[in-house]
Amino acid sequence: MKNNCPLNYTMQLIGTKWKPLVLFHLLEGALRSGVLKKKVPEISNKMFTQTVRELEKDGLISRKVFPVVPPKVEYKLTERGESLESLLRQLDKWGLEDIKSLNHTNFDAL
Amino acid sequence: MKNNCPLNYTMQLIGTKWKPLVLFHLLEGALRSGVLKKKVPEISNKMFTQTVRELEKDGLISRKVFPVVPPKVEYKLTERGESLESLLRQLDKWGLEDIKSLNHTNFDAL
DNA sequence: ATACTATATTACTTTTTAGTAAGTTATTGC
DNA sequence: GCAATAACTTACTAAAAAGTAATATAGTAT
């Protein structure tokens, strides 16, 4: 990974299809794997695991395994992950406002 | 493009390798094509054109052609593009702070 | 007429990201 | 002893994003 600049650095950590969404849902607190997955209904098994694994590797979330059967696993934001909160909320907010303002203009190229 | 939520919507508009960088450099005002391109030294011809074309299509930047030879083209943020300012600055700032804090810990998995 | 300029395009390949579908684990309840 | 459970994992395919290199344009200066 080549990080020419902070902007790219940040995008490389959270700039994929599912990462921001997963992080966003963890803002309210720890969630069991299955619950978190259901919050992102369209995500596949594979992408879910891959996404949380990468977020964990990058130190943005942590994973706690309870030694029970059937398995129980909880994910939550680390301190580092929590520092993304205002960024995540702003990404969400910008999208919301932008969609709103599209309804007031006739620009709807999307 | 399926926009399940505002967060994804935003990411789809600015979440590629070069878009945030191009937008960021336009925050200080309009730039000639060649100058803008030099601000993003590693970008290829193709990716530069493709990136500005998409940003234009999405109404985030505008393109002004001066009818001279050799050609002169200027890009600048639209009002919609300008509304991304604080978001872009925050993405940059977060990366900066995070890199800084990595130097104080021994977490350097990146 | 040839080279130079800034901006851009095109065909093609490679790399990265995402999706599909089937299989694994280890205990519990029937 | 067989199905049900939650949380994965794996092999494979498909689609999207990015990279490379060659080419186009159209006046101007030599």
PDB file of C-alpha atoms (C1' of nucleotides) in Angstrom:
ATOM      1  CA  MET A   1       0.000   0.000   0.000  1.00  0.00           C
ATOM      2  CA  LYS A   2       1.390   3.280  -1.078  1.00  0.00           C
ATOM      3  CA  ASN A   3       0.066   6.220   0.851  1.00  0.00           C
ATOM      4  CA  ASN A   4       1.000   9.340  -0.984  1.00  0.00           C
ATOM      5  CA  CYS A   5      -1.310  11.465   1.122  1.00  0.00           C
ATOM      6  CA  PRO A   6      -3.596  11.390   4.139  1.00  0.00           C
ATOM      7  CA  LEU A   7      -6.713  11.556   2.013  1.00  0.00           C
ATOM      8  CA  ASN A   8      -5.783   8.390   0.153  1.00  0.00           C
ATOM      9  CA  TYR A   9      -4.665   6.783   3.339  1.00  0.00           C
ATOM     10  CA  THR A  10      -8.115   7.270   4.838  1.00  0.00           C
ATOM     11  CA  MET A  11      -9.835   6.075   1.697  1.00  0.00           C
ATOM     12  CA  GLN A  12      -7.749   2.942   1.676  1.00  0.00           C
ATOM     13  CA  LEU A  13      -8.924   2.128   5.182  1.00  0.00           C
ATOM     14  CA  ILE A  14     -12.627   2.727   4.708  1.00  0.00           C
ATOM     15  CA  GLY A  15     -13.166   3.172   0.980  1.00  0.00           C
ATOM     16  CA  THR A  16     -14.773  -0.085  -0.076  1.00  0.00           C
ATOM     17  CA  LYS A  17     -18.327  -1.057  -0.758  1.00  0.00           C
ATOM     18  CA  TRP A  18     -19.181  -2.433   2.659  1.00  0.00           C
ATOM     19  CA  LYS A  19     -16.729  -1.049   5.208  1.00  0.00           C
ATOM     20  CA  PRO A  20     -18.376   2.293   5.902  1.00  0.00           C
ATOM     21  CA  LEU A  21     -21.707   0.597   6.355  1.00  0.00           C
ATOM     22  CA  VAL A  22     -20.403  -1.976   8.799  1.00  0.00           C
ATOM     23  CA  LEU A  23     -18.598   0.680  10.805  1.00  0.00           C
ATOM     24  CA  PHE A  24     -21.675   2.870  10.807  1.00  0.00           C
ATOM     25  CA  HIS A  25     -23.838   0.178  12.324  1.00  0.00           C
ATOM     26  CA  LEU A  26     -21.309  -0.376  15.065  1.00  0.00           C
ATOM     27  CA  LEU A  27     -21.459   3.262  16.136  1.00  0.00           C
ATOM     28  CA  GLU A  28     -24.277   2.462  18.530  1.00  0.00           C
ATOM     29  CA  GLY A  29     -22.293  -0.271  20.263  1.00  0.00           C
ATOM     30  CA  ALA A  30     -21.118  -3.872  20.022  1.00  0.00           C
ATOM     31  CA  LEU A  31     -23.156  -6.288  17.932  1.00  0.00           C
ATOM     32  CA  ARG A  32     -23.268 -10.006  17.499  1.00  0.00           C
ATOM     33  CA  SER A  33     -22.047 -11.190  14.158  1.00  0.00           C
ATOM     34  CA  GLY A  34     -25.449 -12.338  12.950  1.00  0.00           C
ATOM     35  CA  VAL A  35     -27.146  -9.134  14.054  1.00  0.00           C
ATOM     36  CA  LEU A  36     -24.563  -6.949  12.396  1.00  0.00           C
ATOM     37  CA  LYS A  37     -24.862  -8.955   9.222  1.00  0.00           C
ATOM     38  CA  LYS A  38     -28.631  -8.515   9.185  1.00  0.00           C
ATOM     39  CA  LYS A  39     -28.185  -4.753   9.418  1.00  0.00           C
ATOM     40  CA  VAL A  40     -26.502  -4.926   6.031  1.00  0.00           C
ATOM     41  CA  PRO A  41     -29.063  -7.109   4.328  1.00  0.00           C
ATOM     42  CA  GLU A  42     -27.516  -7.333   0.877  1.00  0.00           C
ATOM     43  CA  ILE A  43     -24.060  -8.362   1.982  1.00  0.00           C
ATOM     44  CA  SER A  44     -22.987 -11.908   1.206  1.00  0.00           C
ATOM     45  CA  ASN A  45     -21.461 -14.286   3.665  1.00  0.00           C
ATOM     46  CA  LYS A  46     -18.116 -13.967   2.050  1.00  0.00           C
ATOM     47  CA  MET A  47     -18.052 -10.191   1.867  1.00  0.00           C
ATOM     48  CA  PHE A  48     -19.207  -9.882   5.432  1.00  0.00           C
ATOM     49  CA  THR A  49     -16.385 -12.012   6.766  1.00  0.00           C
ATOM     50  CA  GLN A  50     -13.861 -10.406   4.491  1.00  0.00           C
ATOM     51  CA  THR A  51     -14.945  -6.936   5.517  1.00  0.00           C
ATOM     52  CA  VAL A  52     -14.829  -7.525   9.260  1.00  0.00           C
ATOM     53  CA  ARG A  53     -11.518  -9.348   8.919  1.00  0.00           C
ATOM     54  CA  GLU A  54      -9.950  -6.378   7.200  1.00  0.00           C
ATOM     55  CA  LEU A  55     -11.412  -3.885   9.621  1.00  0.00           C
ATOM     56  CA  GLU A  56     -10.020  -5.996  12.428  1.00  0.00           C
ATOM     57  CA  LYS A  57      -6.595  -6.259  10.821  1.00  0.00           C
ATOM     58  CA  ASP A  58      -6.550  -2.485  10.458  1.00  0.00           C
ATOM     59  CA  GLY A  59      -7.453  -2.053  14.107  1.00  0.00           C
ATOM     60  CA  LEU A  60     -10.785  -0.353  13.498  1.00  0.00           C
ATOM     61  CA  ILE A  61     -12.944  -3.029  15.093  1.00  0.00           C
ATOM     62  CA  SER A  62     -12.310  -5.805  17.558  1.00  0.00           C
ATOM     63  CA  ARG A  63     -13.665  -9.319  17.619  1.00  0.00           C
ATOM     64  CA  LYS A  64     -14.656 -11.188  20.727  1.00  0.00           C
ATOM     65  CA  VAL A  65     -15.361 -14.900  20.556  1.00  0.00           C
ATOM     66  CA  PHE A  66     -17.492 -16.590  23.209  1.00  0.00           C
ATOM     67  CA  PRO A  67     -16.578 -20.252  23.552  1.00  0.00           C
ATOM     68  CA  VAL A  68     -20.080 -21.629  23.188  1.00  0.00           C
ATOM     69  CA  VAL A  69     -21.958 -23.770  20.737  1.00  0.00           C
ATOM     70  CA  PRO A  70     -23.399 -22.657  18.450  1.00  0.00           C
ATOM     71  CA  PRO A  71     -20.725 -19.970  18.188  1.00  0.00           C
ATOM     72  CA  LYS A  72     -21.183 -16.433  19.438  1.00  0.00           C
ATOM     73  CA  VAL A  73     -19.012 -13.618  18.186  1.00  0.00           C
ATOM     74  CA  GLU A  74     -19.260  -9.939  18.918  1.00  0.00           C
ATOM     75  CA  TYR A  75     -17.798  -7.041  17.005  1.00  0.00           C
ATOM     76  CA  LYS A  76     -17.274  -3.552  18.260  1.00  0.00           C
ATOM     77  CA  LEU A  77     -15.366  -0.445  17.323  1.00  0.00           C
ATOM     78  CA  THR A  78     -11.944   0.042  18.780  1.00  0.00           C
ATOM     79  CA  GLU A  79     -10.904   3.465  19.974  1.00  0.00           C
ATOM     80  CA  ARG A  80      -9.399   4.015  16.588  1.00  0.00           C
ATOM     81  CA  GLY A  81     -12.642   2.966  14.945  1.00  0.00           C
ATOM     82  CA  GLU A  82     -14.605   5.295  17.170  1.00  0.00           C
ATOM     83  CA  SER A  83     -12.495   8.187  16.012  1.00  0.00           C
ATOM     84  CA  LEU A  84     -14.196   7.732  12.646  1.00  0.00           C
ATOM     85  CA  GLU A  85     -17.580   8.561  14.073  1.00  0.00           C
ATOM     86  CA  SER A  86     -17.947  12.147  12.954  1.00  0.00           C
ATOM     87  CA  LEU A  87     -16.527  11.262   9.544  1.00  0.00           C
ATOM     88  CA  LEU A  88     -19.021   8.449   9.071  1.00  0.00           C
ATOM     89  CA  ARG A  89     -21.895  10.615  10.198  1.00  0.00           C
ATOM     90  CA  GLN A  90     -20.815  13.353   7.874  1.00  0.00           C
ATOM     91  CA  LEU A  91     -20.640  10.983   4.923  1.00  0.00           C
ATOM     92  CA  ASP A  92     -24.153   9.906   5.740  1.00  0.00           C
ATOM     93  CA  LYS A  93     -25.368  13.433   6.271  1.00  0.00           C
ATOM     94  CA  TRP A  94     -23.881  14.740   3.039  1.00  0.00           C
ATOM     95  CA  GLY A  95     -25.584  11.989   1.071  1.00  0.00           C
ATOM     96  CA  LEU A  96     -28.874  12.701   2.739  1.00  0.00           C
ATOM     97  CA  GLU A  97     -28.737  16.426   2.064  1.00  0.00           C
ATOM     98  CA  ASP A  98     -27.556  15.913  -1.477  1.00  0.00           C
ATOM     99  CA  ILE A  99     -30.396  13.539  -2.279  1.00  0.00           C
ATOM    100  CA  LYS A 100     -32.769  16.055  -0.754  1.00  0.00           C
ATOM    101  CA  SER A 101     -31.409  18.905  -2.853  1.00  0.00           C
ATOM    102  CA  LEU A 102     -31.681  16.809  -6.007  1.00  0.00           C
ATOM    103  CA  ASN A 103     -35.394  16.731  -5.483  1.00  0.00           C
ATOM    104  CA  HIS A 104     -35.453  20.523  -5.628  1.00  0.00           C
ATOM    105  CA  THR A 105     -33.539  20.810  -8.895  1.00  0.00           C
ATOM    106  CA  ASN A 106     -33.922  19.018 -12.156  1.00  0.00           C
ATOM    107  CA  PHE A 107     -30.487  17.527 -12.010  1.00  0.00           C
ATOM    108  CA  ASP A 108     -30.973  13.835 -11.759  1.00  0.00           C
ATOM    109  CA  ALA A 109     -28.231  12.305 -13.811  1.00  0.00           C
ATOM    110  CA  LEU A 110     -27.979   9.542 -11.230  1.00  0.00           C
TER     111      LEU A 110
ATOM    112  CA  MET B   1     -26.533   2.224  -9.322  1.00  0.00           C
ATOM    113  CA  LYS B   2     -28.436   1.095  -6.331  1.00  0.00           C
ATOM    114  CA  ASN B   3     -28.341   3.480  -3.415  1.00  0.00           C
ATOM    115  CA  ASN B   4     -29.602   1.675  -0.417  1.00  0.00           C
ATOM    116  CA  CYS B   5     -28.449   4.405   1.914  1.00  0.00           C
ATOM    117  CA  PRO B   6     -26.959   7.895   2.018  1.00  0.00           C
ATOM    118  CA  LEU B   7     -23.573   6.620   3.123  1.00  0.00           C
ATOM    119  CA  ASN B   8     -23.228   4.408   0.067  1.00  0.00           C
ATOM    120  CA  TYR B   9     -24.628   7.130  -2.117  1.00  0.00           C
ATOM    121  CA  THR B  10     -21.834   9.455  -1.027  1.00  0.00           C
ATOM    122  CA  MET B  11     -19.203   6.778  -1.429  1.00  0.00           C
ATOM    123  CA  GLN B  12     -20.393   6.071  -4.937  1.00  0.00           C
ATOM    124  CA  LEU B  13     -19.890   9.711  -5.853  1.00  0.00           C
ATOM    125  CA  ILE B  14     -16.443  10.200  -4.378  1.00  0.00           C
ATOM    126  CA  GLY B  15     -15.196   6.760  -3.384  1.00  0.00           C
ATOM    127  CA  THR B  16     -12.638   5.949  -6.055  1.00  0.00           C
ATOM    128  CA  LYS B  17      -8.899   6.114  -6.082  1.00  0.00           C
ATOM    129  CA  TRP B  18      -8.520   9.555  -7.627  1.00  0.00           C
ATOM    130  CA  LYS B  19     -11.755  11.490  -7.149  1.00  0.00           C
ATOM    131  CA  PRO B  20     -11.179  12.768  -3.610  1.00  0.00           C
ATOM    132  CA  LEU B  21      -7.709  13.926  -4.559  1.00  0.00           C
ATOM    133  CA  VAL B  22      -8.865  15.817  -7.622  1.00  0.00           C
ATOM    134  CA  LEU B  23     -11.675  17.465  -5.700  1.00  0.00           C
ATOM    135  CA  PHE B  24      -9.337  18.351  -2.861  1.00  0.00           C
ATOM    136  CA  HIS B  25      -6.960  20.195  -5.167  1.00  0.00           C
ATOM    137  CA  LEU B  26      -9.826  22.195  -6.599  1.00  0.00           C
ATOM    138  CA  LEU B  27     -10.824  23.476  -3.166  1.00  0.00           C
ATOM    139  CA  GLU B  28      -8.496  26.441  -3.581  1.00  0.00           C
ATOM    140  CA  GLY B  29     -10.094  27.472  -6.884  1.00  0.00           C
ATOM    141  CA  ALA B  30     -10.241  26.742 -10.596  1.00  0.00           C
ATOM    142  CA  LEU B  31      -7.257  25.089 -12.230  1.00  0.00           C
ATOM    143  CA  ARG B  32      -6.115  24.478 -15.745  1.00  0.00           C
ATOM    144  CA  SER B  33      -6.217  20.871 -16.778  1.00  0.00           C
ATOM    145  CA  GLY B  34      -2.473  20.471 -16.961  1.00  0.00           C
ATOM    146  CA  VAL B  35      -1.899  22.142 -13.613  1.00  0.00           C
ATOM    147  CA  LEU B  36      -4.507  20.037 -11.893  1.00  0.00           C
ATOM    148  CA  LYS B  37      -3.023  16.924 -13.395  1.00  0.00           C
ATOM    149  CA  LYS B  38       0.431  17.832 -12.106  1.00  0.00           C
ATOM    150  CA  LYS B  39      -0.980  18.172  -8.596  1.00  0.00           C
ATOM    151  CA  VAL B  40      -1.764  14.466  -8.765  1.00  0.00           C
ATOM    152  CA  PRO B  41       1.585  13.310 -10.080  1.00  0.00           C
ATOM    153  CA  GLU B  42       0.950   9.574 -10.272  1.00  0.00           C
ATOM    154  CA  ILE B  43      -2.310   9.739 -12.176  1.00  0.00           C
ATOM    155  CA  SER B  44      -2.270   8.505 -15.752  1.00  0.00           C
ATOM    156  CA  ASN B  45      -3.657  10.385 -18.683  1.00  0.00           C
ATOM    157  CA  LYS B  46      -6.523   8.023 -18.920  1.00  0.00           C
ATOM    158  CA  MET B  47      -7.472   8.065 -15.274  1.00  0.00           C
ATOM    159  CA  PHE B  48      -7.255  11.813 -15.139  1.00  0.00           C
ATOM    160  CA  THR B  49      -9.689  12.279 -17.998  1.00  0.00           C
ATOM    161  CA  GLN B  50     -11.962   9.545 -16.765  1.00  0.00           C
ATOM    162  CA  THR B  51     -12.037  11.006 -13.278  1.00  0.00           C
ATOM    163  CA  VAL B  52     -12.832  14.566 -14.322  1.00  0.00           C
ATOM    164  CA  ARG B  53     -15.425  13.311 -16.788  1.00  0.00           C
ATOM    165  CA  GLU B  54     -17.239  11.430 -14.077  1.00  0.00           C
ATOM    166  CA  LEU B  55     -17.038  14.287 -11.616  1.00  0.00           C
ATOM    167  CA  GLU B  56     -18.460  16.539 -14.295  1.00  0.00           C
ATOM    168  CA  LYS B  57     -21.230  14.113 -15.151  1.00  0.00           C
ATOM    169  CA  ASP B  58     -22.145  13.966 -11.475  1.00  0.00           C
ATOM    170  CA  GLY B  59     -22.235  17.745 -11.267  1.00  0.00           C
ATOM    171  CA  LEU B  60     -19.392  18.084  -8.788  1.00  0.00           C
ATOM    172  CA  ILE B  61     -17.045  20.001 -11.063  1.00  0.00           C
ATOM    173  CA  SER B  62     -17.508  22.071 -14.191  1.00  0.00           C
ATOM    174  CA  ARG B  63     -15.367  22.249 -17.286  1.00  0.00           C
ATOM    175  CA  LYS B  64     -14.675  25.405 -19.220  1.00  0.00           C
ATOM    176  CA  VAL B  65     -13.053  25.202 -22.632  1.00  0.00           C
ATOM    177  CA  PHE B  66     -11.238  28.225 -24.060  1.00  0.00           C
ATOM    178  CA  PRO B  67     -11.266  28.130 -27.861  1.00  0.00           C
ATOM    179  CA  VAL B  68      -7.542  28.567 -28.352  1.00  0.00           C
ATOM    180  CA  VAL B  69      -4.698  26.506 -29.710  1.00  0.00           C
ATOM    181  CA  PRO B  70      -3.080  24.736 -28.042  1.00  0.00           C
ATOM    182  CA  PRO B  71      -6.192  23.956 -26.035  1.00  0.00           C
ATOM    183  CA  LYS B  72      -6.945  25.474 -22.650  1.00  0.00           C
ATOM    184  CA  VAL B  73      -9.394  23.872 -20.277  1.00  0.00           C
ATOM    185  CA  GLU B  74     -10.242  24.853 -16.742  1.00  0.00           C
ATOM    186  CA  TYR B  75     -11.908  22.805 -14.065  1.00  0.00           C
ATOM    187  CA  LYS B  76     -13.554  24.093 -10.955  1.00  0.00           C
ATOM    188  CA  LEU B  77     -15.908  22.897  -8.280  1.00  0.00           C
ATOM    189  CA  THR B  78     -19.589  23.489  -8.759  1.00  0.00           C
ATOM    190  CA  GLU B  79     -21.685  24.578  -5.814  1.00  0.00           C
ATOM    191  CA  ARG B  80     -22.477  20.946  -5.237  1.00  0.00           C
ATOM    192  CA  GLY B  81     -18.794  20.115  -5.316  1.00  0.00           C
ATOM    193  CA  GLU B  82     -18.023  22.878  -2.870  1.00  0.00           C
ATOM    194  CA  SER B  83     -20.467  21.396  -0.427  1.00  0.00           C
ATOM    195  CA  LEU B  84     -17.986  18.544  -0.077  1.00  0.00           C
ATOM    196  CA  GLU B  85     -15.333  20.826   1.333  1.00  0.00           C
ATOM    197  CA  SER B  86     -15.605  20.003   4.998  1.00  0.00           C
ATOM    198  CA  LEU B  87     -15.949  16.323   4.216  1.00  0.00           C
ATOM    199  CA  LEU B  88     -12.805  16.314   2.115  1.00  0.00           C
ATOM    200  CA  ARG B  89     -10.885  18.249   4.714  1.00  0.00           C
ATOM    201  CA  GLN B  90     -12.044  15.879   7.382  1.00  0.00           C
ATOM    202  CA  LEU B  91     -10.954  12.837   5.387  1.00  0.00           C
ATOM    203  CA  ASP B  92      -7.558  14.439   5.049  1.00  0.00           C
ATOM    204  CA  LYS B  93      -7.393  15.445   8.674  1.00  0.00           C
ATOM    205  CA  TRP B  94      -8.394  12.024   9.968  1.00  0.00           C
ATOM    206  CA  GLY B  95      -5.675  10.373   7.916  1.00  0.00           C
ATOM    207  CA  LEU B  96      -3.123  12.841   9.156  1.00  0.00           C
ATOM    208  CA  GLU B  97      -4.016  12.353  12.811  1.00  0.00           C
ATOM    209  CA  ASP B  98      -4.196   8.624  12.451  1.00  0.00           C
ATOM    210  CA  ILE B  99      -0.764   8.420  10.884  1.00  0.00           C
ATOM    211  CA  LYS B 100       0.498  10.618  13.663  1.00  0.00           C
ATOM    212  CA  SER B 101      -0.990   8.421  16.361  1.00  0.00           C
ATOM    213  CA  LEU B 102       0.489   5.312  14.745  1.00  0.00           C
ATOM    214  CA  ASN B 103       3.897   6.740  15.450  1.00  0.00           C
ATOM    215  CA  HIS B 104       3.076   6.826  19.144  1.00  0.00           C
ATOM    216  CA  THR B 105       1.938   3.218  19.347  1.00  0.00           C
ATOM    217  CA  ASN B 106       3.448   0.052  18.045  1.00  0.00           C
ATOM    218  CA  PHE B 107       0.527  -0.723  15.802  1.00  0.00           C
ATOM    219  CA  ASP B 108       1.834  -0.526  12.286  1.00  0.00           C
ATOM    220  CA  ALA B 109       0.106  -3.306  10.442  1.00  0.00           C
ATOM    221  CA  LEU B 110      -0.020  -1.021   7.433  1.00  0.00           C
TER     222      LEU B 110
ATOM    223  C1'  DA C   1       6.036  20.752 -44.424  1.00  0.00           C
ATOM    224  C1'  DT C   2       7.488  19.628 -39.790  1.00  0.00           C
ATOM    225  C1'  DA C   3       7.751  19.897 -34.950  1.00  0.00           C
ATOM    226  C1'  DC C   4       5.488  21.653 -30.862  1.00  0.00           C
ATOM    227  C1'  DT C   5       1.792  22.535 -27.779  1.00  0.00           C
ATOM    228  C1'  DA C   6      -2.141  21.052 -24.289  1.00  0.00           C
ATOM    229  C1'  DT C   7      -5.824  18.182 -23.942  1.00  0.00           C
ATOM    230  C1'  DA C   8      -7.784  14.145 -24.734  1.00  0.00           C
ATOM    231  C1'  DT C   9      -9.192   9.356 -26.650  1.00  0.00           C
ATOM    232  C1'  DT C  10      -8.869   4.484 -27.761  1.00  0.00           C
ATOM    233  C1'  DA C  11      -7.749  -0.447 -27.624  1.00  0.00           C
ATOM    234  C1'  DC C  12      -5.975  -3.537 -24.799  1.00  0.00           C
ATOM    235  C1'  DT C  13      -4.291  -5.845 -20.444  1.00  0.00           C
ATOM    236  C1'  DT C  14      -3.893  -6.402 -15.517  1.00  0.00           C
ATOM    237  C1'  DT C  15      -5.416  -6.047 -10.944  1.00  0.00           C
ATOM    238  C1'  DT C  16      -8.752  -5.573  -7.534  1.00  0.00           C
ATOM    239  C1'  DT C  17     -13.172  -6.166  -5.725  1.00  0.00           C
ATOM    240  C1'  DA C  18     -17.323  -8.481  -5.356  1.00  0.00           C
ATOM    241  C1'  DG C  19     -20.612 -12.363  -6.014  1.00  0.00           C
ATOM    242  C1'  DT C  20     -22.257 -17.494  -5.937  1.00  0.00           C
ATOM    243  C1'  DA C  21     -22.792 -21.669  -4.095  1.00  0.00           C
ATOM    244  C1'  DA C  22     -21.277 -25.390  -1.552  1.00  0.00           C
ATOM    245  C1'  DG C  23     -18.941 -27.111   2.519  1.00  0.00           C
ATOM    246  C1'  DT C  24     -17.044 -27.043   7.672  1.00  0.00           C
ATOM    247  C1'  DT C  25     -17.334 -27.008  12.774  1.00  0.00           C
ATOM    248  C1'  DA C  26     -18.870 -28.611  17.411  1.00  0.00           C
ATOM    249  C1'  DT C  27     -22.348 -29.188  20.488  1.00  0.00           C
ATOM    250  C1'  DT C  28     -27.432 -29.620  21.691  1.00  0.00           C
ATOM    251  C1'  DG C  29     -32.153 -31.364  21.415  1.00  0.00           C
ATOM    252  C1'  DC C  30     -34.864 -34.744  19.592  1.00  0.00           C
TER     253       DC C  30
ATOM    254  C1'  DG D   1     -27.621 -40.897  14.808  1.00  0.00           C
ATOM    255  C1'  DC D   2     -29.563 -36.850  12.603  1.00  0.00           C
ATOM    256  C1'  DA D   3     -31.054 -32.204  12.075  1.00  0.00           C
ATOM    257  C1'  DA D   4     -30.450 -27.547  13.768  1.00  0.00           C
ATOM    258  C1'  DT D   5     -27.582 -23.786  15.040  1.00  0.00           C
ATOM    259  C1'  DA D   6     -24.106 -19.480  14.190  1.00  0.00           C
ATOM    260  C1'  DA D   7     -20.219 -18.282  12.298  1.00  0.00           C
ATOM    261  C1'  DC D   8     -17.341 -19.017   9.103  1.00  0.00           C
ATOM    262  C1'  DT D   9     -14.354 -20.820   4.807  1.00  0.00           C
ATOM    263  C1'  DT D  10     -13.222 -22.197   0.208  1.00  0.00           C
ATOM    264  C1'  DA D  11     -13.122 -22.673  -4.879  1.00  0.00           C
ATOM    265  C1'  DC D  12     -14.679 -20.608  -8.508  1.00  0.00           C
ATOM    266  C1'  DT D  13     -16.612 -16.846 -11.541  1.00  0.00           C
ATOM    267  C1'  DA D  14     -17.855 -12.226 -12.872  1.00  0.00           C
ATOM    268  C1'  DA D  15     -17.604  -7.405 -12.892  1.00  0.00           C
ATOM    269  C1'  DA D  16     -15.413  -3.053 -11.961  1.00  0.00           C
ATOM    270  C1'  DA D  17     -11.451  -0.194 -11.577  1.00  0.00           C
ATOM    271  C1'  DA D  18      -7.040   1.012 -12.931  1.00  0.00           C
ATOM    272  C1'  DG D  19      -2.821   0.881 -15.836  1.00  0.00           C
ATOM    273  C1'  DT D  20      -0.102   1.095 -20.438  1.00  0.00           C
ATOM    274  C1'  DA D  21       0.952   2.690 -24.644  1.00  0.00           C
ATOM    275  C1'  DA D  22      -0.147   4.449 -28.910  1.00  0.00           C
ATOM    276  C1'  DT D  23      -2.778   7.973 -31.427  1.00  0.00           C
ATOM    277  C1'  DA D  24      -5.674  12.364 -32.498  1.00  0.00           C
ATOM    278  C1'  DT D  25      -6.338  17.445 -32.908  1.00  0.00           C
ATOM    279  C1'  DA D  26      -5.402  21.997 -34.866  1.00  0.00           C
ATOM    280  C1'  DG D  27      -3.299  26.079 -34.968  1.00  0.00           C
ATOM    281  C1'  DT D  28       1.670  28.435 -34.366  1.00  0.00           C
ATOM    282  C1'  DA D  29       6.438  28.922 -34.750  1.00  0.00           C
ATOM    283  C1'  DT D  30      10.334  27.478 -37.262  1.00  0.00           C
TER     284       DT D  30
END
